[in-house]
Short mmCIF file of N, CA and C in Angstrom, two decimals:
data_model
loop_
_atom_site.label_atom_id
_atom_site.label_comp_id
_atom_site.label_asym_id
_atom_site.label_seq_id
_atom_site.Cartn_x
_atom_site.Cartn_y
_atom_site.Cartn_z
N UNK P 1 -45.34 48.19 52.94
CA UNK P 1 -46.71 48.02 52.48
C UNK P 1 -47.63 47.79 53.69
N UNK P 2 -48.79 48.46 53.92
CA UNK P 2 -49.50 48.08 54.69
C UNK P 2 -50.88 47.26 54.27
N UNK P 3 -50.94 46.08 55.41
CA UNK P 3 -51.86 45.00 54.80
C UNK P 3 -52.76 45.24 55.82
N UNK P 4 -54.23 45.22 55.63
CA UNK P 4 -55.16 45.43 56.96
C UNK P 4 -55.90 43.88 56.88
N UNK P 5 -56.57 43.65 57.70
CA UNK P 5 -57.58 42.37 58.33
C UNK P 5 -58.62 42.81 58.94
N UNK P 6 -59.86 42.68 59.07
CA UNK P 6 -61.26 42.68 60.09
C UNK P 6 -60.73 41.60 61.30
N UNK P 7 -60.88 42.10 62.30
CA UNK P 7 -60.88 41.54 63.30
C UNK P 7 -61.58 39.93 63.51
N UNK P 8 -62.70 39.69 63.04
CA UNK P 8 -63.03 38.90 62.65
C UNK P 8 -62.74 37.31 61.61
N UNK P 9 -61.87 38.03 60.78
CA UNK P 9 -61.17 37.17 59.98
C UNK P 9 -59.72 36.74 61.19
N UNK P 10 -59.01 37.48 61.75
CA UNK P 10 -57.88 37.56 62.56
C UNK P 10 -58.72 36.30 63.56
N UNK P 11 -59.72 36.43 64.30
CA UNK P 11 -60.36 35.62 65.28
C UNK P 11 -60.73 34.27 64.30
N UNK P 12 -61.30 33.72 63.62
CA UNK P 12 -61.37 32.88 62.38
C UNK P 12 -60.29 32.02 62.57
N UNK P 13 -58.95 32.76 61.75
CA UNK P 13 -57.75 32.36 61.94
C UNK P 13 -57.08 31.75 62.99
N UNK P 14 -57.25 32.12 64.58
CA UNK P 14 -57.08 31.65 65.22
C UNK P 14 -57.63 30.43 65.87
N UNK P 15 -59.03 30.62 65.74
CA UNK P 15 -60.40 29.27 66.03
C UNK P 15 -59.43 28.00 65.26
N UNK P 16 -59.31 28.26 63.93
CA UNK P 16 -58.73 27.04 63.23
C UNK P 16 -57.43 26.70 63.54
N UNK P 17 -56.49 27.07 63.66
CA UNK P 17 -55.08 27.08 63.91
C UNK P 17 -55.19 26.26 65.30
N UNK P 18 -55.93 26.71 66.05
CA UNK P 18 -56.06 25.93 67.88
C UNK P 18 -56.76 24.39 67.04
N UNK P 19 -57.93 24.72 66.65
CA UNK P 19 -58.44 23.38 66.11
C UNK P 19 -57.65 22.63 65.73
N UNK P 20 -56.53 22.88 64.81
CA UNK P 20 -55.77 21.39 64.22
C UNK P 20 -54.58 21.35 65.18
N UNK P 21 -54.17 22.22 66.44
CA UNK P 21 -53.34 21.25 67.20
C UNK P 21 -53.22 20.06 67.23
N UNK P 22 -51.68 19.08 67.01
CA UNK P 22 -50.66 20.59 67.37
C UNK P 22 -50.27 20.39 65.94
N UNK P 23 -50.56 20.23 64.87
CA UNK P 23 -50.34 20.33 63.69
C UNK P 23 -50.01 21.91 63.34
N UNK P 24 -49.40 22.12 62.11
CA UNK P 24 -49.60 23.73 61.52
C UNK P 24 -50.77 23.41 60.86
N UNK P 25 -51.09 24.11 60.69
CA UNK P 25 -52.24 25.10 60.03
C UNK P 25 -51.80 26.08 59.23
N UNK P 26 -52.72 25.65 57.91
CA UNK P 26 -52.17 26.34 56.48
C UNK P 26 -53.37 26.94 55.67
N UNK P 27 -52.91 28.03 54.49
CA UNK P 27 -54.30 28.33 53.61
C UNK P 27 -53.27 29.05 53.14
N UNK P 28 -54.37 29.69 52.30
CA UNK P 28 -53.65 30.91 51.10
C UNK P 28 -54.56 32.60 51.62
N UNK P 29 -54.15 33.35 51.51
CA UNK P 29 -54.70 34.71 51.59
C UNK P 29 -55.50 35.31 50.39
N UNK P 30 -56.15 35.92 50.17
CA UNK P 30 -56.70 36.59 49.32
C UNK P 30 -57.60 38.00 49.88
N UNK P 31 -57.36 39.02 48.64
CA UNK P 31 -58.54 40.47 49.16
C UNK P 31 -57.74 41.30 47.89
N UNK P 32 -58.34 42.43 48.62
CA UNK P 32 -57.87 43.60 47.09
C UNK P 32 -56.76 44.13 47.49
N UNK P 33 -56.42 45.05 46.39
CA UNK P 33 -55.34 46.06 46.48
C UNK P 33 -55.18 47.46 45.78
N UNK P 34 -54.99 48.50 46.60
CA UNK P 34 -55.22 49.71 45.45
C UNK P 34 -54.09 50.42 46.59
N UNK P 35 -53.84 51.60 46.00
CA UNK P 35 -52.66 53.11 46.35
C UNK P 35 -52.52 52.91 47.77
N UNK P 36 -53.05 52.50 48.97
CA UNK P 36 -53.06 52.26 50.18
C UNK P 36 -52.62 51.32 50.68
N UNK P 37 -52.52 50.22 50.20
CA UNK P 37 -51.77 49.00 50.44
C UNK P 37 -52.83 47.78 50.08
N UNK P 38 -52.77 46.59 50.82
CA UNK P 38 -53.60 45.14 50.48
C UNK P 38 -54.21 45.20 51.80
N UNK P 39 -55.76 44.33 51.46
CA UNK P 39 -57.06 44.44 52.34
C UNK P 39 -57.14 43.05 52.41
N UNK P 40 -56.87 42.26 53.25
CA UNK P 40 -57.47 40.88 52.87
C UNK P 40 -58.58 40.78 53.23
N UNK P 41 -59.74 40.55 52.58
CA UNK P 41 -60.62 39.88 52.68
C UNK P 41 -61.24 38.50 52.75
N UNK P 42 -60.33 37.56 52.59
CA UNK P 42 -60.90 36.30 52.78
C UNK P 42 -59.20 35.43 53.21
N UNK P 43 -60.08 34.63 53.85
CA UNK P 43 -58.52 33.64 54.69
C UNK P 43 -59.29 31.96 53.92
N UNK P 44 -58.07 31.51 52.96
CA UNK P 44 -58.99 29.98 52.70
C UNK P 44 -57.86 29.34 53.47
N UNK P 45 -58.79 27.95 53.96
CA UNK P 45 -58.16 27.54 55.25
C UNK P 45 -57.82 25.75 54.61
N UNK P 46 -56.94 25.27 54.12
CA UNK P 46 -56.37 24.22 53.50
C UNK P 46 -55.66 23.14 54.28
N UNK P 47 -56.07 21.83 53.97
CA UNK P 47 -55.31 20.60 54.61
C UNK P 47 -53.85 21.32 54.68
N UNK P 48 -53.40 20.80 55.47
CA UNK P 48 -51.54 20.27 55.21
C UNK P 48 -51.32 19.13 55.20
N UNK P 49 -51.09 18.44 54.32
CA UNK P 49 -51.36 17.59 53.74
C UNK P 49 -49.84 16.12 54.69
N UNK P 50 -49.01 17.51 55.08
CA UNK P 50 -47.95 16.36 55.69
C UNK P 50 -48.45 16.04 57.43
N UNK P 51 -49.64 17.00 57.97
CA UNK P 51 -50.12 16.80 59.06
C UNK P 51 -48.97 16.80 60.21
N UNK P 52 -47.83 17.77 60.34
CA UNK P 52 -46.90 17.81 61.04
C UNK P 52 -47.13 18.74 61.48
N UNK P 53 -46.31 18.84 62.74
CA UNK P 53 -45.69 19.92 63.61
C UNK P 53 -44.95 20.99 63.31
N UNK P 54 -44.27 21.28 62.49
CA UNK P 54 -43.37 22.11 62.15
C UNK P 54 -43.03 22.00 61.00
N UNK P 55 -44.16 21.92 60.28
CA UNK P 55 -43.78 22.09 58.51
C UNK P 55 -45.29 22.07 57.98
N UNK P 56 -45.77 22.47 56.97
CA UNK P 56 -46.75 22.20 56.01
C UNK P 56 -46.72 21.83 54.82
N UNK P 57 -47.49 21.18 53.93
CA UNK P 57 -47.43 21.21 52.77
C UNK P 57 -49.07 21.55 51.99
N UNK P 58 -49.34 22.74 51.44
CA UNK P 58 -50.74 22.73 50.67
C UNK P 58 -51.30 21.84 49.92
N UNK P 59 -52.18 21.01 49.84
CA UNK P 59 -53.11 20.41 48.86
C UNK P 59 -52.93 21.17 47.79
N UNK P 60 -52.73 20.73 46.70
CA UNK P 60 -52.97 21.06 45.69
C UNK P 60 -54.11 20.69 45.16
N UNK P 61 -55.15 20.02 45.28
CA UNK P 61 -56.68 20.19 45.08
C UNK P 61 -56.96 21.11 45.42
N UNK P 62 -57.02 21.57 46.67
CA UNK P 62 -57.11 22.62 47.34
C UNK P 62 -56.85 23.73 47.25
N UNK P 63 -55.53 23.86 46.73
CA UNK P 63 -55.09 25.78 46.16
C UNK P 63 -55.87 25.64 44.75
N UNK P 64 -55.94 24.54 43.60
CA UNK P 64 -56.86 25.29 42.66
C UNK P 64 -58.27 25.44 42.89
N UNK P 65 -58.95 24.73 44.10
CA UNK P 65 -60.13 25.44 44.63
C UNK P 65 -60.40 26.80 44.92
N UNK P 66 -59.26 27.21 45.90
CA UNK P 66 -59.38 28.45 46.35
C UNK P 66 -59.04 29.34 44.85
N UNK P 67 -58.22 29.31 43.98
CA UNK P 67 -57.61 29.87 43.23
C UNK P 67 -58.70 30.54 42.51
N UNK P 68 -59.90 28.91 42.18
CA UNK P 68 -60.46 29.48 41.28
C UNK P 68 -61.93 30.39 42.18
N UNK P 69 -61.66 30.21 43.48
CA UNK P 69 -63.38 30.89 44.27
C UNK P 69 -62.41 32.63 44.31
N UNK P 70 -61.07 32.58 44.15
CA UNK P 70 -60.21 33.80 44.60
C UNK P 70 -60.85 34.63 43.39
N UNK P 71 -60.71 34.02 42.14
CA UNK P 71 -60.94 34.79 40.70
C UNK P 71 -62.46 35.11 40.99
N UNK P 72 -63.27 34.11 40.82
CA UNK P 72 -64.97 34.33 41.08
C UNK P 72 -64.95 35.45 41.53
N UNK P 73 -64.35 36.11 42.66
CA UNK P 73 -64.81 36.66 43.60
C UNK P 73 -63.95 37.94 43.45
N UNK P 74 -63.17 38.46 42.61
CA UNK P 74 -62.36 39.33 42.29
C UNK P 74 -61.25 39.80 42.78
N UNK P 75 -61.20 38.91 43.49
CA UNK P 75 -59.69 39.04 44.55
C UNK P 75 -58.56 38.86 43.92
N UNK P 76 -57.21 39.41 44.50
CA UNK P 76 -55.62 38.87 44.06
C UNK P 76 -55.53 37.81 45.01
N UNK P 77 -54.30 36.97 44.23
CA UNK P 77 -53.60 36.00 45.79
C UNK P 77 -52.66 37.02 46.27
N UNK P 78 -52.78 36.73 47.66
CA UNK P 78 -51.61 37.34 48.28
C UNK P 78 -50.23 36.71 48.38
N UNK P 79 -50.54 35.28 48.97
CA UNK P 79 -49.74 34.83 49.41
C UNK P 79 -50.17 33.50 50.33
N UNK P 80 -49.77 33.09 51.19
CA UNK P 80 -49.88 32.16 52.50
C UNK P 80 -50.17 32.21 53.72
N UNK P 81 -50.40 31.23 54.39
CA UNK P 81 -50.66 31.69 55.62
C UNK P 81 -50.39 30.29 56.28
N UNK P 82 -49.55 29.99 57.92
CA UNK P 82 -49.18 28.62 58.03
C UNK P 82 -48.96 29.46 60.01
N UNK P 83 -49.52 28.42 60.90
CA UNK P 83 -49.35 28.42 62.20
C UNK P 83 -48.12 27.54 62.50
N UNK P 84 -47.62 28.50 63.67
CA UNK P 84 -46.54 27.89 64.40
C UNK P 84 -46.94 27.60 65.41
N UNK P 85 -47.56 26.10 66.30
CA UNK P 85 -47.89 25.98 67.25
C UNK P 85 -46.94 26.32 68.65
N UNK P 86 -45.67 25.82 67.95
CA UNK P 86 -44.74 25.67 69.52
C UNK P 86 -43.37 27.12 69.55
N UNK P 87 -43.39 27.84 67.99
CA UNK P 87 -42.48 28.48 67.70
C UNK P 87 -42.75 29.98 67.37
N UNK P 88 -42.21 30.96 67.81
CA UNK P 88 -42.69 32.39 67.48
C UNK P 88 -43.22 33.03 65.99
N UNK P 89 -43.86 34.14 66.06
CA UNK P 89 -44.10 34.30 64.71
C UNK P 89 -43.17 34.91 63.95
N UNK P 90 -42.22 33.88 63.19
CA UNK P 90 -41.48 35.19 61.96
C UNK P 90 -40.56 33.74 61.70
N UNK P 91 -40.39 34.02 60.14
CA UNK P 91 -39.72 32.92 59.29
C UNK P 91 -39.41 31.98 59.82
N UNK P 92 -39.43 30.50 59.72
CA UNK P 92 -38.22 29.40 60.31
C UNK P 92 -37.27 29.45 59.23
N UNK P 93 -36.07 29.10 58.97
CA UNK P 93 -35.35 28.39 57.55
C UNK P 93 -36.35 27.84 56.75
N UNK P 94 -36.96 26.84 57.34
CA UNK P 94 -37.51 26.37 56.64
C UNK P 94 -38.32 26.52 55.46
N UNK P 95 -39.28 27.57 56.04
CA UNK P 95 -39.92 28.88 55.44
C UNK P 95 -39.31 29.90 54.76
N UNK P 96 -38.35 30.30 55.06
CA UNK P 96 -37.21 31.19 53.90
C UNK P 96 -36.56 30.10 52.87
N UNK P 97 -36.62 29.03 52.66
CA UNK P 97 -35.84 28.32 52.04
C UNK P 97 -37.14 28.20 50.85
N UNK P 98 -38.41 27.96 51.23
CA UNK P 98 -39.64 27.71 50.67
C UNK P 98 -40.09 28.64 50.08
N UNK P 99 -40.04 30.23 50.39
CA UNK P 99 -40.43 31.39 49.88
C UNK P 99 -39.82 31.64 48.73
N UNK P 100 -40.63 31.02 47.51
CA UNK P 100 -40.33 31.59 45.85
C UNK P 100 -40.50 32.95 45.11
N UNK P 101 -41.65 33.26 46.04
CA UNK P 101 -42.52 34.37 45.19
C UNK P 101 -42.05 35.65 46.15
N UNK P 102 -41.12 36.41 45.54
CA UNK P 102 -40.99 37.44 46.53
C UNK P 102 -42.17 39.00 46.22
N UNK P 103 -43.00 38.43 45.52
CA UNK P 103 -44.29 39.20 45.52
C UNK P 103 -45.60 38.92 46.52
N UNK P 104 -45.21 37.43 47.13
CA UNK P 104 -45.96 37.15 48.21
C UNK P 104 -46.26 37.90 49.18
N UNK P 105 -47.39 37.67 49.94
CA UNK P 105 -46.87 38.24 51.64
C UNK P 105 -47.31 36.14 52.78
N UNK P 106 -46.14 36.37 53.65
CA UNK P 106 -46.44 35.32 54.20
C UNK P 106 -47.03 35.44 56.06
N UNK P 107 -47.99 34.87 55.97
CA UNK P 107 -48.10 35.29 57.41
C UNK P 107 -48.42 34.39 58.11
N UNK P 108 -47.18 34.28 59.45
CA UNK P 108 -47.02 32.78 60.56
C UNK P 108 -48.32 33.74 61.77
N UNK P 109 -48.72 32.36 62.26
CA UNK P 109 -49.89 33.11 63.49
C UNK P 109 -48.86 31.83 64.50
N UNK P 110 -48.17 32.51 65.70
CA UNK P 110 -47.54 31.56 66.40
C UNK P 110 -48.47 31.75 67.40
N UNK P 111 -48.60 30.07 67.81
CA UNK P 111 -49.51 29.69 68.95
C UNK P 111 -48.82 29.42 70.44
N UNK P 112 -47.44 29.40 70.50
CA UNK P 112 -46.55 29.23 71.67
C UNK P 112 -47.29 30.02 73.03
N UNK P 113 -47.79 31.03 72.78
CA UNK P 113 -48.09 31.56 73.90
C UNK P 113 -49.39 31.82 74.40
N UNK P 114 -49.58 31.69 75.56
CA UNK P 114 -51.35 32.18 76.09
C UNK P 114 -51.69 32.96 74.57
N UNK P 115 -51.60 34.06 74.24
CA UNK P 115 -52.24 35.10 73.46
C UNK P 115 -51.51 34.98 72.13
N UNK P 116 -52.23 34.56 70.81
CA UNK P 116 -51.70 34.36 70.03
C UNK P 116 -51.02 35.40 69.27
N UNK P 117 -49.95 35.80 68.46
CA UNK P 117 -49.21 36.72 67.61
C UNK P 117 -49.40 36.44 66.03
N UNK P 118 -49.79 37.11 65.76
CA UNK P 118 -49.70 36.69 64.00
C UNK P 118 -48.84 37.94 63.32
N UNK P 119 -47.96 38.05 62.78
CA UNK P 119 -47.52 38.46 61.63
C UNK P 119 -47.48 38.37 60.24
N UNK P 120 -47.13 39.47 59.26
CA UNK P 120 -46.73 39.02 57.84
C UNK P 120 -45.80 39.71 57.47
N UNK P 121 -44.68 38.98 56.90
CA UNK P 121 -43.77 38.81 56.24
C UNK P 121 -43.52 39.02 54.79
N UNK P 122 -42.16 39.56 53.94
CA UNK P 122 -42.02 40.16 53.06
C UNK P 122 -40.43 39.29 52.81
N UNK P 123 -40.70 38.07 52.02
CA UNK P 123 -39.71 37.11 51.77
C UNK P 123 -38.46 37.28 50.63
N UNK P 124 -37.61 38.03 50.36
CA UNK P 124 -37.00 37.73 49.42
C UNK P 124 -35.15 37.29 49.61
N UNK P 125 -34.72 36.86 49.02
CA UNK P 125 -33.31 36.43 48.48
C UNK P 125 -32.83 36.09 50.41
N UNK P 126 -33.25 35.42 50.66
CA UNK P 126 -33.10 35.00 51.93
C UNK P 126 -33.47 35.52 53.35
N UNK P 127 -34.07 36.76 52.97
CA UNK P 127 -33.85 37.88 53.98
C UNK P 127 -35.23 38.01 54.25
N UNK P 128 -35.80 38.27 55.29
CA UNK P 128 -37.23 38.35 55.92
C UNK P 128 -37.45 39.92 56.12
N UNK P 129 -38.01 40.61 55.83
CA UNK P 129 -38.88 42.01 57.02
C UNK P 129 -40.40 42.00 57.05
N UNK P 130 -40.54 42.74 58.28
CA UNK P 130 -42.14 42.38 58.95
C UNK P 130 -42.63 43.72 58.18
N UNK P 131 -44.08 43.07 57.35
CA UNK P 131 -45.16 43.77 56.95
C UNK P 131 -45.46 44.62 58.52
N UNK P 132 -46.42 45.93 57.87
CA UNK P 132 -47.24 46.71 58.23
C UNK P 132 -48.56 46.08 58.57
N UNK P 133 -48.96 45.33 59.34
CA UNK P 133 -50.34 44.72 59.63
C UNK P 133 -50.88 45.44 60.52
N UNK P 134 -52.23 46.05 59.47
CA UNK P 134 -53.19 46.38 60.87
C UNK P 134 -54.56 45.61 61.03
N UNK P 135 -55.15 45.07 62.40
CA UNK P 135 -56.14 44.40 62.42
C UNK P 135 -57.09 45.26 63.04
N UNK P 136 -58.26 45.73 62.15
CA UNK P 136 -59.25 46.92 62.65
C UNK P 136 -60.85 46.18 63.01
N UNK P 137 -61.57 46.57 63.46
CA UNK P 137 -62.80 45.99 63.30
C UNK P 137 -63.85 47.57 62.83
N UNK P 138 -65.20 47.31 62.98
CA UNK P 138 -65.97 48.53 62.05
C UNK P 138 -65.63 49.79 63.19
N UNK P 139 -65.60 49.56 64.27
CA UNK P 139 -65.80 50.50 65.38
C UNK P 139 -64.52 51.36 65.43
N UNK P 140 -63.76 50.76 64.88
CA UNK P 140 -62.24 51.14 64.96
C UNK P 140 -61.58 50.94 64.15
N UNK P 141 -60.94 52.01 63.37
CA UNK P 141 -60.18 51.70 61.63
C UNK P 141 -59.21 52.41 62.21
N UNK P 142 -57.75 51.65 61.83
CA UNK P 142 -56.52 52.40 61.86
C UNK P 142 -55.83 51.44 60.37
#
């Protein structure tokens, strides 16, 4: 499946993720979907409520906020979204152990290095493979 992003939202994502060092950084995804794959359009950006290093947990105030601005606004959920400050981008256990919804898409933005990496992920029955992500801006659509 291919999932696209505005460059802009991708830069967003990152601003916040550096901000709550060295905590993760969490939200839910949302945008459309039709014959081409999923568009996200909006990144909601949520406490983690356990304020750790290497784990998150969502507010649940918080996901039925977004849930219900996701509907307002005509969007699907996608899925998640959670930073790895010190660890690469793609599943921990931890995160495969956590992944219920294998209709999700999950996507780690690892901060370990000068230049950040974000991926998304396609979670089921234990097993991880990396989404199709493309990040375009107006000047440039792929």
């Amino acid at each position: 499946m291919v999932i696209r992003m505005e460059y802009h939202l991708y830069d967003e994502l990152v601003k916040w993720a550096k901000e709550h060092l060295p905590e993760e950084a969490c939200g839910l995804l949302a945008g459309t979907e039709d014959e081409n794959g999923r568009e996200i359009k909006k990144i909601y950006y949520l406490e983690n409520k356990d304020h750790a290093e290497d784990h998150f947990t969502l507010d649940p105030m918080d996901q039925m906020k977004a849930v219900k601005d996701i509907r307002a606004n005509g969007y699907k959920l996608f899925g998640n979204w959670h930073s790895h400050p010190s660890s690469p981008s793609r599943p921990s256990e931890e995160d495969i152990a956590l992944a219920y919804d294998s209709k999700a898409n999950y996507m780690i933005l690892s901060l370990m290095a000068d230049n950040p990496v974000v991926n998304v992920f396609h979670i089921e029955a234990g097993q991880w493979t990396k989404e199709d992500l493309r990040i375009y801006s107006e000047e440039y659509y792929f």
